[in-house]
Short mmCIF file of C-alpha atoms in Angstrom, two decimals:
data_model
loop_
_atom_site.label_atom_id
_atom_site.label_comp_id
_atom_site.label_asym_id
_atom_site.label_seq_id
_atom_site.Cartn_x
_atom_site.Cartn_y
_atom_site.Cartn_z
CA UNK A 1 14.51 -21.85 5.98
CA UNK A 2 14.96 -21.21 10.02
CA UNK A 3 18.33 -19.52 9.47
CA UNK A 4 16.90 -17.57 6.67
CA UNK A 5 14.19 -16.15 8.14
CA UNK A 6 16.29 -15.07 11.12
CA UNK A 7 18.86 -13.65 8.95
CA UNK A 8 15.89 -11.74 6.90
CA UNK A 9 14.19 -10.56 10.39
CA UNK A 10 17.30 -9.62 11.35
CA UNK A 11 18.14 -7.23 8.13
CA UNK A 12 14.47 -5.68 8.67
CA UNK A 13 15.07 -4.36 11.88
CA UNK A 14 17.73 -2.62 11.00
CA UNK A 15 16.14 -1.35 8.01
CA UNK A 16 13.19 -0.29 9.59
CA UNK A 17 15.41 1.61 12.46
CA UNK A 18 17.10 2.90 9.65
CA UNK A 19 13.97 4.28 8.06
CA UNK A 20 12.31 5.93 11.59
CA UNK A 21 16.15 7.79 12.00
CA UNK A 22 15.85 9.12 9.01
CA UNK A 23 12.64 9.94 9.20
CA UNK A 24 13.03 11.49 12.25
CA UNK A 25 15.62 13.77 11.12
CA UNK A 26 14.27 14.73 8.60
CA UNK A 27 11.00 15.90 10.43
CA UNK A 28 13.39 17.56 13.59
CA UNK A 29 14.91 19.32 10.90
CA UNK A 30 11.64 20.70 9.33
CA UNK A 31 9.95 21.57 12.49
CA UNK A 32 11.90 21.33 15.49
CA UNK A 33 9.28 21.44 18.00
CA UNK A 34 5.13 21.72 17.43
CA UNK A 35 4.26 24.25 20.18
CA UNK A 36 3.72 26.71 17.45
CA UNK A 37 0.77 24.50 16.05
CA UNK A 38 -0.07 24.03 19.22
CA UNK A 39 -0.30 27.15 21.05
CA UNK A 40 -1.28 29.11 17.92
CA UNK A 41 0.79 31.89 16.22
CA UNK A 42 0.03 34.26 18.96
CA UNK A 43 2.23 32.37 21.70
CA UNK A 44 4.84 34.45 23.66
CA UNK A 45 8.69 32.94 22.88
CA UNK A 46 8.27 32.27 26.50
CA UNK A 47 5.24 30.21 26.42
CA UNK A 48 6.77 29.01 23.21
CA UNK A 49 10.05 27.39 25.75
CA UNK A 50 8.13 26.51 28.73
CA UNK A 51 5.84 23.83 26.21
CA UNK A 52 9.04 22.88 24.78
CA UNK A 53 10.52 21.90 28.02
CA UNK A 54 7.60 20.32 29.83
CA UNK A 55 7.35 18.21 26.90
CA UNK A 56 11.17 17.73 25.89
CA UNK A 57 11.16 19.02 23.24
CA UNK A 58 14.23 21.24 24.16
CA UNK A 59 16.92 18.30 24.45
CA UNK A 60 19.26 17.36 21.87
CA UNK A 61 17.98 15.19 19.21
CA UNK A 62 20.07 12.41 19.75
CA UNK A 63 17.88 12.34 23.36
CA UNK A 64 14.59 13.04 21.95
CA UNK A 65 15.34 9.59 19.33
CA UNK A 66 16.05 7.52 22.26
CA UNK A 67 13.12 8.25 24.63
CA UNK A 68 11.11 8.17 20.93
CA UNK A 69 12.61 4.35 20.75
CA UNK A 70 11.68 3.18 24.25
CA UNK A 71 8.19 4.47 23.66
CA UNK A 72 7.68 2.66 20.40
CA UNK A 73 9.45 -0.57 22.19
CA UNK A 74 6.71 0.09 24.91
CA UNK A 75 3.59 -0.14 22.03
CA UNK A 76 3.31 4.14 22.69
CA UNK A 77 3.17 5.73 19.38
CA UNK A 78 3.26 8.96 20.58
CA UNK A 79 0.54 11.79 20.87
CA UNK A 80 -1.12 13.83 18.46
CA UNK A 81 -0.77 17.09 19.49
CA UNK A 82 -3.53 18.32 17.44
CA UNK A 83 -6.04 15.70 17.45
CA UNK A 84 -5.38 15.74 21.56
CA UNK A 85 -5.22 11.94 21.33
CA UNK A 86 -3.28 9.09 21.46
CA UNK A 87 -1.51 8.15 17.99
CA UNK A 88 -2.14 4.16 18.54
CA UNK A 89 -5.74 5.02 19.31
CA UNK A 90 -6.03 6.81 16.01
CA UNK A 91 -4.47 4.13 14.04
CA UNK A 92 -6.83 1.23 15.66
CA UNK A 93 -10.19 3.47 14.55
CA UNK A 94 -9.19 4.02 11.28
CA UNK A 95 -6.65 1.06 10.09
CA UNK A 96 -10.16 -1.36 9.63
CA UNK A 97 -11.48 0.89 6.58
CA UNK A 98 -8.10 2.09 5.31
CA UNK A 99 -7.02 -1.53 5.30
CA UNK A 100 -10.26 -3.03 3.71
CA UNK A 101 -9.89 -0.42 0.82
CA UNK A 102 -6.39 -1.82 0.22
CA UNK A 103 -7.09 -5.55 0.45
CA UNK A 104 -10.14 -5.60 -1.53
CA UNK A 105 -9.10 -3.07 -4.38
CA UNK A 106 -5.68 -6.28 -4.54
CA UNK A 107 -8.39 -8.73 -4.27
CA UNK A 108 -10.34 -7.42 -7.35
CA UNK A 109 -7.18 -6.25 -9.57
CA UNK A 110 -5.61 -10.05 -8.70
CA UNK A 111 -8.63 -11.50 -10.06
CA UNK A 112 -8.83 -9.57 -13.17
CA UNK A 113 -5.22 -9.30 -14.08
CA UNK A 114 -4.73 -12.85 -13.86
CA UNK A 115 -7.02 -14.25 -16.23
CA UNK A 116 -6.68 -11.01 -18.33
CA UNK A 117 -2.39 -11.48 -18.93
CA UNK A 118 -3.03 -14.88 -19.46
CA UNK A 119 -5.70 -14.50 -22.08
CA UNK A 120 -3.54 -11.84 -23.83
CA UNK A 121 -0.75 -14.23 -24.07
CA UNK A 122 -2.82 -16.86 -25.56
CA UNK A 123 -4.25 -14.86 -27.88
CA UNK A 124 -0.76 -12.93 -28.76
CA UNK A 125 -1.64 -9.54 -31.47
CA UNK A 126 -5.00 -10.23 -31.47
CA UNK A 127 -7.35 -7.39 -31.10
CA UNK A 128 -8.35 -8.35 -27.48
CA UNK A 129 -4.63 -8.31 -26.87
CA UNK A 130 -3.95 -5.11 -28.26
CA UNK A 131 -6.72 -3.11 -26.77
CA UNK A 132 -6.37 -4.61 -23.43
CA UNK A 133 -2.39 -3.72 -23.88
CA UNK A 134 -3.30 -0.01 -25.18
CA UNK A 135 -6.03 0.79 -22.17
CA UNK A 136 -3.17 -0.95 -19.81
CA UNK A 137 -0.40 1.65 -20.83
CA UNK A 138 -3.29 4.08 -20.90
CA UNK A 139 -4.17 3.53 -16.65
CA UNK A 140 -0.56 2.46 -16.06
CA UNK A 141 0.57 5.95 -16.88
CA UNK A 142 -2.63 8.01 -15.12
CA UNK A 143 -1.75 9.02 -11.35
CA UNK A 144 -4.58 7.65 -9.46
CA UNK A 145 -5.67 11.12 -8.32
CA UNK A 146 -7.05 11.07 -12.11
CA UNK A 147 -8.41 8.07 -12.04
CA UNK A 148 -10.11 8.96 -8.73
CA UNK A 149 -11.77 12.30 -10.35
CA UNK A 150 -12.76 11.09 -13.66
CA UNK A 151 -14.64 7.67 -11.63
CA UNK A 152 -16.24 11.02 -9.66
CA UNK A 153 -17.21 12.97 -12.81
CA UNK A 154 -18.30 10.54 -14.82
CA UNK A 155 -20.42 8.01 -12.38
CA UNK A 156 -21.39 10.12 -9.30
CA UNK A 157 -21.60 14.05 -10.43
CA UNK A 158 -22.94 12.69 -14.60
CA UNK A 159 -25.02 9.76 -13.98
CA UNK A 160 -25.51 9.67 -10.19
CA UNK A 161 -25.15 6.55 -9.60
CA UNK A 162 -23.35 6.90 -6.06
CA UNK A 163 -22.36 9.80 -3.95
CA UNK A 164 -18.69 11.94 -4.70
CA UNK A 165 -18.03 11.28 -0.91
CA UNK A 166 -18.25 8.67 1.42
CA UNK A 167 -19.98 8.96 4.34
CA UNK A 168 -17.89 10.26 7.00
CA UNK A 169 -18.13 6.94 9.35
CA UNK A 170 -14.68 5.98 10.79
CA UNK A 171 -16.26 2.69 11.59
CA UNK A 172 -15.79 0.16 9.06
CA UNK A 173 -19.17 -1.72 9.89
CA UNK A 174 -20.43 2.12 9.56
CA UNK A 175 -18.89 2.25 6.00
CA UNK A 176 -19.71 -1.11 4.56
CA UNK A 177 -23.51 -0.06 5.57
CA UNK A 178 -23.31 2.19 2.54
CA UNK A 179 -20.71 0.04 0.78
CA UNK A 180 -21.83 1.03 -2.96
CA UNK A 181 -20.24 4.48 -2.09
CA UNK A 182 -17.01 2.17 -1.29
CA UNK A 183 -16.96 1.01 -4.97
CA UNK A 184 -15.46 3.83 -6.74
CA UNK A 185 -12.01 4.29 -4.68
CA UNK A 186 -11.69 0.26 -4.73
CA UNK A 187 -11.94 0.29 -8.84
CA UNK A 188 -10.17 3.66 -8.40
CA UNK A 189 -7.40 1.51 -6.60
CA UNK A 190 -7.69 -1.89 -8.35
CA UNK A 191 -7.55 0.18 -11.61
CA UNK A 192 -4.03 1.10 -12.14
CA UNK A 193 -2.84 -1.89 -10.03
CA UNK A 194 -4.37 -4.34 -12.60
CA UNK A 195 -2.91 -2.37 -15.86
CA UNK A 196 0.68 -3.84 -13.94
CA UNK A 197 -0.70 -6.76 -12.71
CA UNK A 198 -1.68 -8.07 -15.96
CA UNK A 199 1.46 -6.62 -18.32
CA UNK A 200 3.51 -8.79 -15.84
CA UNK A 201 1.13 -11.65 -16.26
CA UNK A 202 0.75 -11.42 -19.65
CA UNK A 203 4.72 -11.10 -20.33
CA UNK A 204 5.26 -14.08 -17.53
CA UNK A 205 2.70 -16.27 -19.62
CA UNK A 206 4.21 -16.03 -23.08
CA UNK A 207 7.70 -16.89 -21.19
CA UNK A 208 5.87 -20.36 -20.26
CA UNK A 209 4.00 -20.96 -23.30
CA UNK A 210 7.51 -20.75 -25.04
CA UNK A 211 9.32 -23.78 -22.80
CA UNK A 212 10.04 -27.02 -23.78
CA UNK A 213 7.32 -28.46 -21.31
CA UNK A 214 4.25 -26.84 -22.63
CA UNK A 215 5.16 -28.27 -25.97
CA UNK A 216 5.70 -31.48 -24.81
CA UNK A 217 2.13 -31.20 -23.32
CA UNK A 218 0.65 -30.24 -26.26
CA UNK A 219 2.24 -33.24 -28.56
CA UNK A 220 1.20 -35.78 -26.04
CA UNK A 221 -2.62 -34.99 -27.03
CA UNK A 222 -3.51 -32.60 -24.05
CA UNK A 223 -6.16 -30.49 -24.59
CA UNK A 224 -5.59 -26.55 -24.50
CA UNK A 225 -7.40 -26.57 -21.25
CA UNK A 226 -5.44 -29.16 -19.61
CA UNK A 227 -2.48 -27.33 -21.01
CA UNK A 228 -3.27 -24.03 -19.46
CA UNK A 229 -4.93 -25.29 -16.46
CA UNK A 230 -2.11 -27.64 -15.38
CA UNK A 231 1.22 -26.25 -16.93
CA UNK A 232 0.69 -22.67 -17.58
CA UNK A 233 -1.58 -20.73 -15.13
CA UNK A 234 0.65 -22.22 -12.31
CA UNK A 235 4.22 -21.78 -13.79
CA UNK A 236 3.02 -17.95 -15.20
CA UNK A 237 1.70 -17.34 -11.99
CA UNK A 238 5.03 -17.07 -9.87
CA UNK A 239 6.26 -14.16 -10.92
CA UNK A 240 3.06 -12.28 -9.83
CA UNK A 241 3.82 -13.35 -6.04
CA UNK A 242 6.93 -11.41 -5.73
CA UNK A 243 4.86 -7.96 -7.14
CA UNK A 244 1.89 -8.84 -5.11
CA UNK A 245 4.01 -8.28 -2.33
CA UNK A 246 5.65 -5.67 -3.15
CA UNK A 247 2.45 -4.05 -3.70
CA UNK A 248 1.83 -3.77 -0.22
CA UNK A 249 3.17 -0.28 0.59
CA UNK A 250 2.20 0.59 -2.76
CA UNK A 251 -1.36 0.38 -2.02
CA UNK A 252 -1.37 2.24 1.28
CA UNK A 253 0.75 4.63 -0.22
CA UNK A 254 -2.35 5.21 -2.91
CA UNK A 255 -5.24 5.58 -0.41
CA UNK A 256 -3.80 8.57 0.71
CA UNK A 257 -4.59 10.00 -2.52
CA UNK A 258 -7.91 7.50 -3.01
CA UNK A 259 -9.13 8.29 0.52
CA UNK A 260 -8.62 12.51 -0.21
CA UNK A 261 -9.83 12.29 -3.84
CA UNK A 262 -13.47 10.63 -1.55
CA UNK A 263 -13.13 12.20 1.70
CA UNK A 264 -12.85 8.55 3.56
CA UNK A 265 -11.91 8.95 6.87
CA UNK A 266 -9.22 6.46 7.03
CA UNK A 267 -4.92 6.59 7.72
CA UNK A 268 -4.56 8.32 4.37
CA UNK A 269 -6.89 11.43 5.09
CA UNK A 270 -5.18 11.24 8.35
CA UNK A 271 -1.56 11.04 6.81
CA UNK A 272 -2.89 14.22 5.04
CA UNK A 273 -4.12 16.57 7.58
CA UNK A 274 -1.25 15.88 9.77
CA UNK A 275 1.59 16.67 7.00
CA UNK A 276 -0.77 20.52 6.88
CA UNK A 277 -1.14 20.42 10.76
CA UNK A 278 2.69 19.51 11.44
CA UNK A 279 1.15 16.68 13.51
CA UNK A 280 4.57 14.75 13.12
CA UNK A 281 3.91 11.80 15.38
CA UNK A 282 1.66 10.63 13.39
CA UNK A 283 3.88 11.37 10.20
CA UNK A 284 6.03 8.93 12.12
CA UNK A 285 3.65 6.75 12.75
CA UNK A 286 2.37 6.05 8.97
CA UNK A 287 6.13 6.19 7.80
CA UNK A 288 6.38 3.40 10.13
CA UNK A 289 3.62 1.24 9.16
CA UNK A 290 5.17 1.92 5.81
CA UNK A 291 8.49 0.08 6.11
CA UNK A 292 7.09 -2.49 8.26
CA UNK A 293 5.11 -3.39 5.66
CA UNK A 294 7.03 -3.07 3.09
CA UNK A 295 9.52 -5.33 4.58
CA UNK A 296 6.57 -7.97 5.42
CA UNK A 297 5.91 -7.32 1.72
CA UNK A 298 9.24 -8.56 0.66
CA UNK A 299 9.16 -11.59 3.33
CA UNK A 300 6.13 -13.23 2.92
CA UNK A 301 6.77 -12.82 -1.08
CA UNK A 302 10.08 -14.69 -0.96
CA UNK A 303 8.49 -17.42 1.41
CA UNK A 304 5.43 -17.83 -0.47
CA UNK A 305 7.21 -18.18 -3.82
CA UNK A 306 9.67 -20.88 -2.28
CA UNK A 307 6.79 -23.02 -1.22
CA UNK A 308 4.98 -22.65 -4.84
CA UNK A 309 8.20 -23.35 -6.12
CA UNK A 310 10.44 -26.39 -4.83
CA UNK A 311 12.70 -25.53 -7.05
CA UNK A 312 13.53 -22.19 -5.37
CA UNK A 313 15.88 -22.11 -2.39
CA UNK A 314 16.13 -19.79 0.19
CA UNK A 315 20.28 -18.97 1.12
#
């Protein structure tokens, strides 16, 4: 396990250096330099070089990576130009919401997924099982921008039941003061995550109920609800740890579009206005978060499956 996990930590550093070149590239290409966001589209091409060289932004790229590099190895993220702040302050006022969004909207699509897949495979063709499978392909295949708007239209602008928009408190103390406004972007977020969640389950559970063991169960006089409750929940489970952390990037990846669609004042709404501002350090910033934790996602996945599984071996 030691040599594993050093191999694995190993493999996601370079992966995540990897990912901040590219990315870094990618954004020098676009937009070399952001004194024009910064001065304004009035500036003088001499004011234009002067802000480019008091702030480095003249060097090769090869330099500007590097000093990028030590600053990051140094806990600097950088500074937003247009915010006039640093990037690392912005992330610690707004990570608390953004990340409570993410974990409960996993929280609530794990615990209706689950018990939903496994029903369906228990009850194989029946009509629960088909019309859970038809409004599962149904929210599997809307983009969660939809989702968002018709949660909007239907419960806050046609029955006004909560407000379209959250109130604008970065705070998430401030936000969870008013959390029945939260409610719609965490179903908005849990929504399309548990149409996947419980496919998976539901295709994982008819694999188990089809092995030797569970019929063994069953012929020594087990009740269904030992049956399930000590052979197949567990067993059908497994899979599901693997996606759950996969799902990890996924669902920070969707509260930029959740947290936009409701005007919550979190990293997604922040992701947004900097990709219109040109605010690119903290484009690098998010992309960063982003492969870290997609390569936590992968880690703690494999590790967590191993120990729910002795049969599994990490090499």
């Amino acid at each position: 396990m030691t040599g594993y996990l050093i191999r694995r930590l190993g493999t996601a550093i370079i992966v995540v250096l990897g990912i901040i070149l590219v990315t870094f590239l990618m954004l020098h290409i676009v937009a070399p330099s952001p004194a024009q966001t910064v001065l304004g589209p009035k500036a003088t091409p001499a004011a234009i070089s002067a802000w480019n060289h008091t702030n480095g932004f003249d060097r090769p790229w090869y330099s500007q990576f590097g000093t990028y590099l030590n600053n990051l190895l140094h806990g600097n993220l950088g500074w937003s130009y247009k915010l006039n702040q640093t990037v690392d302050s912005l992330f610690k006022e707004k990570a608390p919401l953004s990340g409570f969004l993410s974990l409960t909207s996993l929280v609530v699509a794990i615990a209706v997924a689950m018990p939903l897949g496994i029903f369906q495979a228990v009850k194989r063709n029946s009509f629960g099982d088909v019309s859970a499978t038809t409004l599962a392909f149904v929210f599997y295949s809307m983009p969660v921008f939809l989702v968002a708007l018709l949660l909007i239209q239907v419960f806050a602008l046609s029955l006004g039941w909560v407000d379209a928009n959250v109130p604008q408190d970065q705070s998430l103390s401030g936000a969870l003061a008013h959390f029945k406004d939260l409610i719609l972007p965490i179903v908005a977020l849990a929504t399309t995550a548990v149409a996947s969640y419980s496919r998976y389950q539901r295709s994982s559970s008819l694999d188990v109920l089809a092995q030797d063991y569970i019929k063994v169960a069953r012929a020594k006089g087990l009740s269904e609800r030992l049956v399930f409750s000590r052979h197949l929940v567990r067993n059908a489970s497994l899979p599901m740890i693997t996606l759950i952390g996969l799902s990890l990037p996924v669902l920070i990846g969707g509260n930029v579009l959740i947290e936009y669609a409701f005007n919550i004042n979190g990293l997604g709404l922040m992701f947004v206005n900097a990709l219109s501002n040109d605010d690119y350090n903290v484009l690098m910033a998010y992309t960063l978060l982003t492969a870290i934790l997609t390569v936590i996602g992968n880690l703690v996945a494999d590790v967590c499956l191993t120990l729910s599984d002795p049969r599994i071996k990490l090499v």
